[in-house]
mmCIF file of C-alpha atoms in Angstrom:
data_model
loop_
_atom_site.group_PDB
_atom_site.id
_atom_site.type_symbol
_atom_site.label_atom_id
_atom_site.label_comp_id
_atom_site.label_asym_id
_atom_site.label_seq_id
_atom_site.Cartn_x
_atom_site.Cartn_y
_atom_site.Cartn_z
ATOM 1 C CA MET A 1 -33.469 9.807 25.341
ATOM 2 C CA GLN A 2 -36.016 9.429 22.548
ATOM 3 C CA TYR A 3 -35.675 7.662 19.203
ATOM 4 C CA SER A 4 -37.973 7.581 16.208
ATOM 5 C CA VAL A 5 -37.086 4.893 13.660
ATOM 6 C CA TRP A 6 -39.809 5.835 11.184
ATOM 7 C CA SER A 7 -41.372 9.261 11.038
ATOM 8 C CA GLN A 8 -44.901 7.861 11.179
ATOM 9 C CA LEU A 9 -44.242 6.059 14.479
ATOM 10 C CA GLU A 10 -44.319 7.546 17.938
ATOM 11 C CA PRO A 11 -40.864 8.155 19.522
ATOM 12 C CA ILE A 12 -39.527 5.401 21.796
ATOM 13 C CA SER A 13 -38.310 6.592 25.197
ATOM 14 C CA THR A 14 -35.492 4.769 27.005
ATOM 15 C CA THR A 15 -33.752 5.594 30.275
ATOM 16 C CA CYS A 16 -31.681 2.485 31.050
ATOM 17 C CA GLY A 17 -30.591 1.283 27.595
ATOM 18 C CA VAL A 18 -30.826 -2.265 26.291
ATOM 19 C CA ARG A 19 -29.069 -5.511 27.118
ATOM 20 C CA GLN A 20 -25.800 -6.420 25.455
ATOM 21 C CA GLY A 21 -26.432 -8.323 22.242
ATOM 22 C CA ASP A 22 -29.865 -6.832 21.742
ATOM 23 C CA THR A 23 -30.668 -6.236 18.064
ATOM 24 C CA LEU A 24 -31.495 -2.612 18.841
ATOM 25 C CA ALA A 25 -28.122 -1.934 20.506
ATOM 26 C CA CYS A 26 -26.205 -1.159 17.286
ATOM 27 C CA LEU A 27 -29.026 0.959 15.881
ATOM 28 C CA LEU A 28 -29.361 3.008 19.064
ATOM 29 C CA PHE A 29 -25.608 3.490 19.421
ATOM 30 C CA ASN A 30 -25.098 4.542 15.797
ATOM 31 C CA THR A 31 -28.001 6.964 16.054
ATOM 32 C CA GLY A 32 -26.600 8.419 19.266
ATOM 33 C CA LEU A 33 -23.095 8.726 17.795
ATOM 34 C CA LYS A 34 -24.464 10.479 14.733
ATOM 35 C CA LYS A 35 -26.176 12.973 17.027
ATOM 36 C CA VAL A 36 -22.905 13.495 18.943
ATOM 37 C CA ILE A 37 -20.996 14.316 15.741
ATOM 38 C CA GLN A 38 -23.740 16.671 14.552
ATOM 39 C CA ASP A 39 -23.734 18.543 17.869
ATOM 40 C CA SER A 40 -19.930 18.792 17.841
ATOM 41 C CA GLY A 41 -20.051 20.907 14.702
ATOM 42 C CA ILE A 42 -17.515 18.759 12.814
ATOM 43 C CA GLN A 43 -18.301 18.699 9.121
ATOM 44 C CA THR A 44 -18.541 15.154 7.745
ATOM 45 C CA ARG A 45 -18.585 16.103 4.072
ATOM 46 C CA GLY A 46 -15.494 16.645 1.960
ATOM 47 C CA THR A 47 -11.910 15.531 2.616
ATOM 48 C CA ILE A 48 -8.928 16.826 4.562
ATOM 49 C CA PHE A 49 -7.592 18.402 1.356
ATOM 50 C CA PHE A 50 -10.382 20.987 1.382
ATOM 51 C CA LYS A 51 -10.965 21.548 5.117
ATOM 52 C CA THR A 52 -9.034 21.626 8.385
ATOM 53 C CA VAL A 53 -10.713 18.716 10.203
ATOM 54 C CA GLN A 54 -11.625 15.240 8.908
ATOM 55 C CA ILE A 55 -13.502 12.650 10.981
ATOM 56 C CA PHE A 56 -13.833 8.930 10.231
ATOM 57 C CA THR A 57 -16.310 6.830 12.191
ATOM 58 C CA TYR A 58 -17.227 3.169 12.146
ATOM 59 C CA ALA A 59 -19.163 1.800 15.131
ATOM 60 C CA ASN A 60 -17.165 3.001 18.169
ATOM 61 C CA ASP A 61 -13.908 3.536 16.207
ATOM 62 C CA ILE A 62 -13.335 7.248 15.605
ATOM 63 C CA ASP A 63 -10.375 8.835 13.821
ATOM 64 C CA LEU A 64 -9.815 12.605 13.935
ATOM 65 C CA MET A 65 -7.432 14.091 11.347
ATOM 66 C CA THR A 66 -6.390 17.749 11.377
ATOM 67 C CA HIS A 67 -3.737 19.996 9.864
ATOM 68 C CA THR A 68 -2.776 21.621 13.185
ATOM 69 C CA THR A 69 -2.716 20.742 16.877
ATOM 70 C CA LEU A 70 -4.960 23.754 17.533
ATOM 71 C CA GLY A 71 -7.588 22.311 15.219
ATOM 72 C CA LEU A 72 -7.255 18.928 16.921
ATOM 73 C CA ASN A 73 -7.758 20.526 20.350
ATOM 74 C CA GLU A 74 -10.900 22.316 19.259
ATOM 75 C CA ALA A 75 -12.392 19.332 17.414
ATOM 76 C CA PHE A 76 -11.720 16.898 20.268
ATOM 77 C CA LEU A 77 -13.098 19.179 22.999
ATOM 78 C CA ASN A 78 -16.280 19.792 21.003
ATOM 79 C CA LEU A 79 -16.660 16.058 20.352
ATOM 80 C CA GLU A 80 -16.007 15.184 24.011
ATOM 81 C CA LYS A 81 -18.534 17.771 25.224
ATOM 82 C CA SER A 82 -21.319 16.569 22.927
ATOM 83 C CA ALA A 83 -20.529 12.938 23.835
ATOM 84 C CA ARG A 84 -20.742 13.761 27.541
ATOM 85 C CA ASN A 85 -24.129 15.385 26.987
ATOM 86 C CA MET A 86 -25.321 12.104 25.439
ATOM 87 C CA GLY A 87 -23.963 10.059 28.340
ATOM 88 C CA LEU A 88 -21.041 8.646 26.350
ATOM 89 C CA VAL A 89 -17.536 8.498 27.827
ATOM 90 C CA ILE A 90 -14.215 8.537 25.947
ATOM 91 C CA ASN A 91 -11.899 5.708 27.039
ATOM 92 C CA GLN A 92 -8.501 7.382 27.332
ATOM 93 C CA LYS A 93 -6.665 4.034 27.486
ATOM 94 C CA THR A 94 -7.681 3.120 23.939
ATOM 95 C CA VAL A 95 -7.001 6.533 22.355
ATOM 96 C CA VAL A 96 -3.616 7.215 20.742
ATOM 97 C CA TYR A 97 -2.057 10.204 18.987
ATOM 98 C CA MET A 98 0.090 10.142 15.844
ATOM 99 C CA TYR A 99 1.957 13.115 14.401
ATOM 100 C CA SER A 100 2.674 12.550 10.720
ATOM 101 C CA VAL A 101 6.074 14.191 10.187
ATOM 102 C CA LYS A 102 9.532 13.005 9.178
ATOM 103 C CA ASP A 103 11.084 14.276 12.435
ATOM 104 C CA THR A 104 11.754 11.129 14.511
ATOM 105 C CA THR A 105 12.832 13.070 17.617
ATOM 106 C CA LEU A 106 9.270 13.975 18.622
ATOM 107 C CA HIS A 107 8.107 11.338 21.082
ATOM 108 C CA HIS A 108 6.166 13.333 23.683
ATOM 109 C CA ASP A 109 2.574 12.490 24.548
ATOM 110 C CA PHE A 110 -0.227 14.878 23.682
ATOM 111 C CA ALA A 111 -2.480 16.551 26.258
ATOM 112 C CA ILE A 112 -5.932 18.005 25.634
ATOM 113 C CA GLY A 113 -7.768 19.306 28.690
ATOM 114 C CA ASN A 114 -7.698 16.556 31.322
ATOM 115 C CA TYR A 115 -6.731 13.896 28.775
ATOM 116 C CA VAL A 116 -3.204 12.728 27.960
ATOM 117 C CA PHE A 117 -2.836 10.582 24.838
ATOM 118 C CA LYS A 118 0.079 8.288 24.120
ATOM 119 C CA ARG A 119 2.223 9.221 21.115
ATOM 120 C CA VAL A 120 2.622 6.349 18.614
ATOM 121 C CA ASP A 121 4.284 5.901 15.221
ATOM 122 C CA ASN A 122 1.565 3.580 13.910
ATOM 123 C CA PHE A 123 -1.840 2.204 14.867
ATOM 124 C CA LYS A 124 -4.393 -0.218 13.471
ATOM 125 C CA TYR A 125 -7.700 1.221 12.270
ATOM 126 C CA LEU A 126 -10.401 -1.163 11.011
ATOM 127 C CA GLY A 127 -7.818 -3.879 10.441
ATOM 128 C CA THR A 128 -5.424 -1.650 8.474
ATOM 129 C CA MET A 129 -2.069 -0.485 9.832
ATOM 130 C CA VAL A 130 -1.620 3.291 9.560
ATOM 131 C CA ASN A 131 1.864 4.780 10.041
ATOM 132 C CA LYS A 132 3.230 8.316 10.039
ATOM 133 C CA MET A 133 5.583 7.808 7.095
ATOM 134 C CA ASN A 134 2.923 6.152 4.909
ATOM 135 C CA ASN A 135 5.422 3.438 4.000
ATOM 136 C CA ARG A 136 4.785 -0.087 2.739
ATOM 137 C CA SER A 137 4.434 -1.867 6.111
ATOM 138 C CA GLU A 138 0.719 -2.497 5.453
ATOM 139 C CA VAL A 139 1.469 -3.995 2.020
ATOM 140 C CA ASN A 140 4.076 -6.294 3.593
ATOM 141 C CA ALA A 141 1.641 -7.340 6.327
ATOM 142 C CA ARG A 142 -1.055 -8.118 3.747
ATOM 143 C CA LEU A 143 1.409 -10.151 1.677
ATOM 144 C CA ILE A 144 2.284 -12.229 4.746
ATOM 145 C CA MET A 145 -1.382 -12.897 5.553
ATOM 146 C CA ALA A 146 -2.188 -13.733 1.932
ATOM 147 C CA ASN A 147 0.754 -16.155 1.823
ATOM 148 C CA ARG A 148 -0.619 -17.885 4.913
ATOM 149 C CA ALA A 149 -4.015 -18.188 3.240
ATOM 150 C CA TYR A 150 -2.324 -19.584 0.122
ATOM 151 C CA TYR A 151 -0.307 -22.225 1.973
ATOM 152 C CA GLY A 152 -3.425 -23.210 3.875
ATOM 153 C CA LEU A 153 -5.038 -24.020 0.504
ATOM 154 C CA GLN A 154 -1.933 -25.469 -1.102
ATOM 155 C CA ASN A 155 -3.259 -29.047 -1.097
ATOM 156 C CA HIS A 156 -6.291 -27.870 -3.036
ATOM 157 C CA MET A 157 -4.120 -25.901 -5.446
ATOM 158 C CA LYS A 158 -1.978 -28.992 -6.128
ATOM 159 C CA SER A 159 -4.925 -31.342 -6.483
ATOM 160 C CA ARG A 160 -5.517 -32.818 -9.923
ATOM 161 C CA ASN A 161 -9.147 -33.521 -9.015
ATOM 162 C CA MET A 162 -10.021 -29.819 -9.039
ATOM 163 C CA SER A 163 -10.412 -27.844 -12.235
ATOM 164 C CA ARG A 164 -8.576 -24.620 -12.943
ATOM 165 C CA ASN A 165 -11.844 -22.704 -12.730
ATOM 166 C CA ILE A 166 -12.457 -23.922 -9.168
ATOM 167 C CA LYS A 167 -8.884 -23.084 -8.165
ATOM 168 C CA THR A 168 -9.260 -19.622 -9.665
ATOM 169 C CA ILE A 169 -12.456 -19.082 -7.661
ATOM 170 C CA LEU A 170 -10.627 -20.167 -4.483
ATOM 171 C CA TYR A 171 -7.876 -17.680 -5.232
ATOM 172 C CA LYS A 172 -10.267 -14.790 -5.893
ATOM 173 C CA THR A 173 -12.487 -15.436 -2.868
ATOM 174 C CA LEU A 174 -10.099 -16.766 -0.182
ATOM 175 C CA ILE A 175 -6.679 -15.347 -1.012
ATOM 176 C CA ARG A 176 -6.957 -12.170 -3.057
ATOM 177 C CA LEU A 177 -9.546 -10.652 -0.728
ATOM 178 C CA VAL A 178 -7.137 -11.140 2.184
ATOM 179 C CA LEU A 179 -4.378 -9.460 0.184
ATOM 180 C CA THR A 180 -6.396 -6.447 -0.955
ATOM 181 C CA TYR A 181 -8.320 -5.713 2.276
ATOM 182 C CA GLY A 182 -8.161 -1.943 2.769
ATOM 183 C CA ALA A 183 -6.319 -1.465 -0.535
ATOM 184 C CA GLU A 184 -8.508 1.535 -1.366
ATOM 185 C CA THR A 185 -6.452 3.583 1.111
ATOM 186 C CA TRP A 186 -3.011 2.446 -0.085
ATOM 187 C CA VAL A 187 -0.573 4.748 -1.821
ATOM 188 C CA LEU A 188 1.406 2.298 -3.946
ATOM 189 C CA SER A 189 4.937 2.754 -5.198
ATOM 190 C CA LYS A 190 6.435 0.903 -8.165
ATOM 191 C CA GLN A 191 8.093 -1.485 -5.716
ATOM 192 C CA ASP A 192 4.746 -2.245 -4.062
ATOM 193 C CA GLU A 193 3.112 -2.962 -7.416
ATOM 194 C CA HIS A 194 6.042 -5.222 -8.345
ATOM 195 C CA CYS A 195 5.741 -7.241 -5.111
ATOM 196 C CA LEU A 196 1.975 -7.652 -5.530
ATOM 197 C CA SER A 197 2.447 -8.773 -9.135
ATOM 198 C CA ILE A 198 5.063 -11.343 -8.084
ATOM 199 C CA PHE A 199 2.674 -12.811 -5.523
ATOM 200 C CA GLU A 200 -0.194 -13.057 -8.007
ATOM 201 C CA ARG A 201 1.968 -14.644 -10.705
ATOM 202 C CA LYS A 202 3.215 -17.220 -8.214
ATOM 203 C CA ILE A 203 -0.329 -18.400 -7.522
ATOM 204 C CA LEU A 204 -1.394 -18.307 -11.161
ATOM 205 C CA ARG A 205 1.587 -20.474 -12.089
ATOM 206 C CA ARG A 206 0.479 -22.976 -9.445
ATOM 207 C CA ILE A 207 -3.097 -22.956 -10.758
ATOM 208 C CA TYR A 208 -2.298 -23.286 -14.468
ATOM 209 C CA GLY A 209 0.816 -25.440 -14.073
ATOM 210 C CA PRO A 210 3.742 -25.726 -16.500
ATOM 211 C CA LEU A 211 3.505 -25.234 -20.252
ATOM 212 C CA ILE A 212 4.744 -27.643 -22.899
ATOM 213 C CA ASP A 213 7.270 -25.997 -25.206
ATOM 214 C CA GLY A 214 8.164 -28.259 -28.085
ATOM 215 C CA VAL A 215 9.333 -31.503 -26.474
ATOM 216 C CA ARG A 216 9.750 -30.316 -22.897
ATOM 217 C CA TRP A 217 7.780 -28.684 -20.130
ATOM 218 C CA ARG A 218 8.679 -25.237 -18.799
ATOM 219 C CA ILE A 219 7.395 -22.765 -16.219
ATOM 220 C CA ARG A 220 4.910 -20.244 -17.552
ATOM 221 C CA THR A 221 6.163 -16.690 -18.055
ATOM 222 C CA ASN A 222 4.345 -13.372 -18.361
ATOM 223 C CA GLN A 223 4.247 -13.774 -22.119
#
């Protein structure tokens, strides 16, 4: 295998790879994987709305999305063949198959060539839970993790020695980022938006404290 990092340099030949942890390992693997996808013929541009096959890749995590099982068969076999030509092997134990339909009676595994993939109703991809019904399980999971982050910082949030600006920075950098990780892929309902708003208002009330109303203190409201 030959690699050329810059066009003005001579190609680097390697036959036995590099040691684990080597700084070149990620670069060589990503370059090899890019070559595998190119040779497979799977188009990487556009979205599933305008084509039959969509591929997502990040490091060694690959997600194939198709409209039909026939398209999935063809895309996977082409990807497996080009990977084999590059000396890469697909680990069947870590590959799962999800069929996104409302029919809950379909629980059979899926076979392609010599591979048999386990049928699942949900799986985690890059830290985000994906499920066949596209329901709010990921939002609930993120709310739980954000609540844990909040209670871990509760002593700081209650402290009178810290200004509101510092507490707000803690919220934006250590809590809200946990809550909104992967939010770009969410499809939110009104109920989801309501739950997220409740969580944010709870923390903001803790940061800014009660409000004096005439002669007595009261909890802050949205107004």
